[in-house]
XYZ file of C-alpha atoms in Angstrom:
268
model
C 0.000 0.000 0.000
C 1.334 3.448 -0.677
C 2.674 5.773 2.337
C 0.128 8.262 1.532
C -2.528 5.736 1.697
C -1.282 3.549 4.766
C -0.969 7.024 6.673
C -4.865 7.735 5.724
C -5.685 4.785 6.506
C -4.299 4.642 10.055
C -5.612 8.163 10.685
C -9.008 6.608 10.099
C -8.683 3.458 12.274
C -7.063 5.763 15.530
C -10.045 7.980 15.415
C -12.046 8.071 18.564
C -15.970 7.893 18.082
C -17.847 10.263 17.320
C -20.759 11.289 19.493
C -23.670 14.093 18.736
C -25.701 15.072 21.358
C -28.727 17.425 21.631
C -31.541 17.402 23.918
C -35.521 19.210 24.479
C -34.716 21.010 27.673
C -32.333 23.486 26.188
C -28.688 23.917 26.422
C -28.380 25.248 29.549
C -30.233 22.077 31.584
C -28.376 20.412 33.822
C -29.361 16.748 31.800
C -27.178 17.519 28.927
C -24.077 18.888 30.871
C -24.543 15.621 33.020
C -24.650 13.610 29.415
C -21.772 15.473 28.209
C -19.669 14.485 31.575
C -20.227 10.583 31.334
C -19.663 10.316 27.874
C -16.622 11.991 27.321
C -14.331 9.060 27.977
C -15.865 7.629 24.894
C -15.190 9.296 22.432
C -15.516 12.548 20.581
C -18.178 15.129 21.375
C -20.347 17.320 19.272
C -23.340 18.895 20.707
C -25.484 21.109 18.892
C -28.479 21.547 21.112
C -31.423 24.395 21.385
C -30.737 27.164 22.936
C -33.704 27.737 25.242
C -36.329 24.202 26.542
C -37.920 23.001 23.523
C -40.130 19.959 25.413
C -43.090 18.218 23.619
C -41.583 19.459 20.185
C -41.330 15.510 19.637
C -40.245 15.977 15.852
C -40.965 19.071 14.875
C -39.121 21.405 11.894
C -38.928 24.956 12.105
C -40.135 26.243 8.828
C -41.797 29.894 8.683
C -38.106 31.325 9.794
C -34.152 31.176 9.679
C -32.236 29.296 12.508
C -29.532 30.366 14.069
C -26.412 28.822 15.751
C -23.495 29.884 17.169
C -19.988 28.271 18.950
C -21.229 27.836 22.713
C -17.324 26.306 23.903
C -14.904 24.275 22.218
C -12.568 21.905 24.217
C -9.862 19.107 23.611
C -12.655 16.890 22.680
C -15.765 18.227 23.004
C -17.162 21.219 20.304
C -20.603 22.650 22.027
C -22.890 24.961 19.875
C -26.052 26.254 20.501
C -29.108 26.527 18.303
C -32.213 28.702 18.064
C -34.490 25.679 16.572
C -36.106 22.604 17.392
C -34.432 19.027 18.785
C -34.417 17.713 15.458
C -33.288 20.891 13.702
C -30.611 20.868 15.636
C -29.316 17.340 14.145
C -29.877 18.075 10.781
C -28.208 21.356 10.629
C -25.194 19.717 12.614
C -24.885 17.147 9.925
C -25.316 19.629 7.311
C -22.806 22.329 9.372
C -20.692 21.205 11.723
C -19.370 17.557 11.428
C -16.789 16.636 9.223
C -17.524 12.913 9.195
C -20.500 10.593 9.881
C -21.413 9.948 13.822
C -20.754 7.186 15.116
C -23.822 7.696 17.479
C -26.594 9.781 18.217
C -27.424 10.674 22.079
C -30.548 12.908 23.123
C -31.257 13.961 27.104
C -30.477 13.165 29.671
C -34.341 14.440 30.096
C -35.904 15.967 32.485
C -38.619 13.872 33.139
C -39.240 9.964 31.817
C -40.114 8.964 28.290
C -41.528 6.009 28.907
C -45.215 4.409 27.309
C -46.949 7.070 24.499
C -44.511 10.098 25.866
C -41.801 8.250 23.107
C -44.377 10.104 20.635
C -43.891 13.729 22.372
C -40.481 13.561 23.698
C -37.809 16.211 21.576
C -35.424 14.124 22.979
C -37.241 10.896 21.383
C -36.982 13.623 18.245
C -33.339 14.095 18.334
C -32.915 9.944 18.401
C -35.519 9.452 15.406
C -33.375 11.630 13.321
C -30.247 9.911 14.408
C -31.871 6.760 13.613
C -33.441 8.421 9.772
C -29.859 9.149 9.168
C -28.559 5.668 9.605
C -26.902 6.322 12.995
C -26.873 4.113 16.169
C -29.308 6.193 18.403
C -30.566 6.445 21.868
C -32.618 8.738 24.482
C -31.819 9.158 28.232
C -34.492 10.348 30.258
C -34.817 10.443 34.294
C -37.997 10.185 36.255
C -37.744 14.066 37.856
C -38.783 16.828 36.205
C -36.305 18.881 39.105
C -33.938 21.594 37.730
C -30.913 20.305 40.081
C -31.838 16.308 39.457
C -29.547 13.834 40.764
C -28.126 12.201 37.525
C -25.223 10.629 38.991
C -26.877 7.122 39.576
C -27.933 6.990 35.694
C -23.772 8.072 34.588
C -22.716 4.305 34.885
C -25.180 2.983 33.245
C -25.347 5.315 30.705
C -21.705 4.631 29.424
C -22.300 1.047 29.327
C -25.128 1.316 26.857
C -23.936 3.501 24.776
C -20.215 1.463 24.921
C -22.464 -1.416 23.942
C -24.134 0.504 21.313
C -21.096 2.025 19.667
C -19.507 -1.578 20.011
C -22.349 -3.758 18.614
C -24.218 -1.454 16.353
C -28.283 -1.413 16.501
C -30.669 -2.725 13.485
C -31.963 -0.214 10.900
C -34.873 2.309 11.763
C -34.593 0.871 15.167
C -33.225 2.768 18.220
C -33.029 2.782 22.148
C -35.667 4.481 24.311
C -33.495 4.159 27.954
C -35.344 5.684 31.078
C -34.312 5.745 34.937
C -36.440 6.072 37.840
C -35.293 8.148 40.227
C -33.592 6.531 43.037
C -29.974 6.110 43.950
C -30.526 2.637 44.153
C -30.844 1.448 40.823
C -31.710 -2.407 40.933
C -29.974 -3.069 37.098
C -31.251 -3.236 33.790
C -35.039 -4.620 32.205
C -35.539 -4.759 28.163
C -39.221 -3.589 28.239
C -42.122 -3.199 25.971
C -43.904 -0.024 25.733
C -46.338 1.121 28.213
C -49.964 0.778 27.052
C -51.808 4.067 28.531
C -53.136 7.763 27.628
C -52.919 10.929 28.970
C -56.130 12.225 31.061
C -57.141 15.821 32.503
C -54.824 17.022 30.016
C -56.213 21.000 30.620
C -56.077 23.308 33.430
C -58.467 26.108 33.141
C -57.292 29.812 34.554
C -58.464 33.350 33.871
C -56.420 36.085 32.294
C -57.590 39.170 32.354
C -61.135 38.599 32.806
C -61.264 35.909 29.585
C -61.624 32.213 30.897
C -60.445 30.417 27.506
C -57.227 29.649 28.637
C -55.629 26.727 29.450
C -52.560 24.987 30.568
C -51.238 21.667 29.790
C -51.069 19.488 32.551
C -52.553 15.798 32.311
C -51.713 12.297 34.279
C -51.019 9.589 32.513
C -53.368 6.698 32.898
C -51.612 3.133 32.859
C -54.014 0.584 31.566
C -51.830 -2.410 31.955
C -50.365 -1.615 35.283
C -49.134 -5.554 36.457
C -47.222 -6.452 33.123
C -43.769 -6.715 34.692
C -42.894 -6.511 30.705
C -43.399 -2.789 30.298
C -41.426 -0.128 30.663
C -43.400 2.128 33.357
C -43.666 -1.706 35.909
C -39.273 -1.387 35.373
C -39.606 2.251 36.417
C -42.337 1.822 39.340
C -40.038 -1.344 40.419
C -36.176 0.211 41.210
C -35.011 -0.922 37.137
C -33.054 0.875 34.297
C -36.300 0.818 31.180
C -34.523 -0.520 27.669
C -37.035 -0.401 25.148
C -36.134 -1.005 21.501
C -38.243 1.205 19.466
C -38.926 1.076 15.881
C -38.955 4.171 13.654
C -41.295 2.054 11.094
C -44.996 2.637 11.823
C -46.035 0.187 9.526
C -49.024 -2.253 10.636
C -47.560 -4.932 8.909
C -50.166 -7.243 10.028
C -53.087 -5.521 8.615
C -51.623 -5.508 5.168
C -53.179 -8.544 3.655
C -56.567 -7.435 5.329
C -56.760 -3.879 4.037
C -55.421 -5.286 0.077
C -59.362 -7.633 1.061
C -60.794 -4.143 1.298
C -59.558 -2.017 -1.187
C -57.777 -4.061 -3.700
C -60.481 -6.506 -4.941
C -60.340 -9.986 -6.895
């Protein structure tokens, strides 16, 4: 092999990882500095995350105006930038920007507050993994059961470099990405690979007055668990001491109910 080449090719093969890492509670949250810390002796860091809390944007685009980003603090190993769009803006316009190679992983959170159950279709932090996982990247969400400002993450650092060691080691199928959440306990009793939470939100509006006018509302809700003794799901790990794993599939097909619907619509 030619010097030139050999040299390139070494180059390649003593790269660390690369990591990109945005989250929905803005740049500023303690989750993502928290992220940032446990992660670091894995590889290389990107982050490119919004620049104010961006929660229940689940995948949304900004589209009626510019976005803006700008060089937050740029270390031996870790480049941080802030963004004035959404989650998943933020990972497309860091591919499109920033990066000068492929990630080797996607990371959103840690969140404030769990993911777990129907909240996967909400989360901006779920947002930030789906476009990992649309881009062909080894994704996966962090999320902790405490919606508190000053949360105690430390419990969740351990685990979190494991799984994403794991991940960056083994690779995850196509369209298919992690959904991790931790309850919040310094006793964490180890790891469950869970199904999804069957449920819905209820009492999802909070009536106040402003001004004299009565139609406003704030979102509040509680989320109603409608299979509360399957030990398989995600919210029974949570309510039990356990790490929540759940593999979650960016294909919404209904596989199932293809040959039915082609009875219905595709005659003879």
């Amino acid at each position: 092999m030619p010097t030139f080449a050999l040299k390139i090719k070494m180059n390649m093969e003593n790269q660390r990882p690369l990591i990109l890492i945005s989250n929905d509670d803005g740049i500023i949250a303690k989750g993502i500095s928290e992220l940032i810390k446990f992660l670091r002796p894995l590889g290389e860091i990107v982050v490119m995350a919004p620049d104010a809390p961006r929660s229940g944007n689940a995948s949304a685009l900004t589209v009626t105006e510019p976005i803006h980003y700008q060089l937050v603090r740029k270390d031996v190993g870790l480049t941080v930038y802030k963004c004035s769009g959404s989650p998943v803006d933020c990972i497309k316009l860091a591919f499109h920007t920033v990066l000068d190679r492929k990630p080797d992983l996607v990371v959103g959170g840690i969140n404030h507050g769990d993911n777990s159950a129907v909240n996967v279709h909400y989360s901006g932090t779920m947002g930030v993994v789906i476009e990992g996982c649309l881009k062909g990247v080894p994704s996966i969400g962090f999320s902790l059961c405490s919606h508190e400002p000053n949360a105690d993450f430390e419990p969740s650092g351990p685990y979190i470099r494991e799984i994403a060691r794991q991940v960056l080691e083994k690779g995850l199928p196509s369209l298919t990405c992690l959904n991790v959440n931790f309850p919040d306990t310094k006793e964490l009793k180890g790891v469950k690979i869970c199904e999804q939470s069957k449920g819905q939100w209820t009492n999802e509006w909070e009536n106040f007055a402003h001004r004299g006018d009565t139609h406003y509302y704030w979102l509040t809700g509680e989320f109603q668990n409608t299979d509360p003794d399957n030990e398989k799901n995600d919210h029974w790990a949570l309510d039990n001491g356990y790490v929540a794993v759940t593999p979650t599939k960016v294909d919404v097909t209904a596989y199932e109910l293809i040959d039915e619907l082609k009875t219905w619509f595709e005659g003879n």
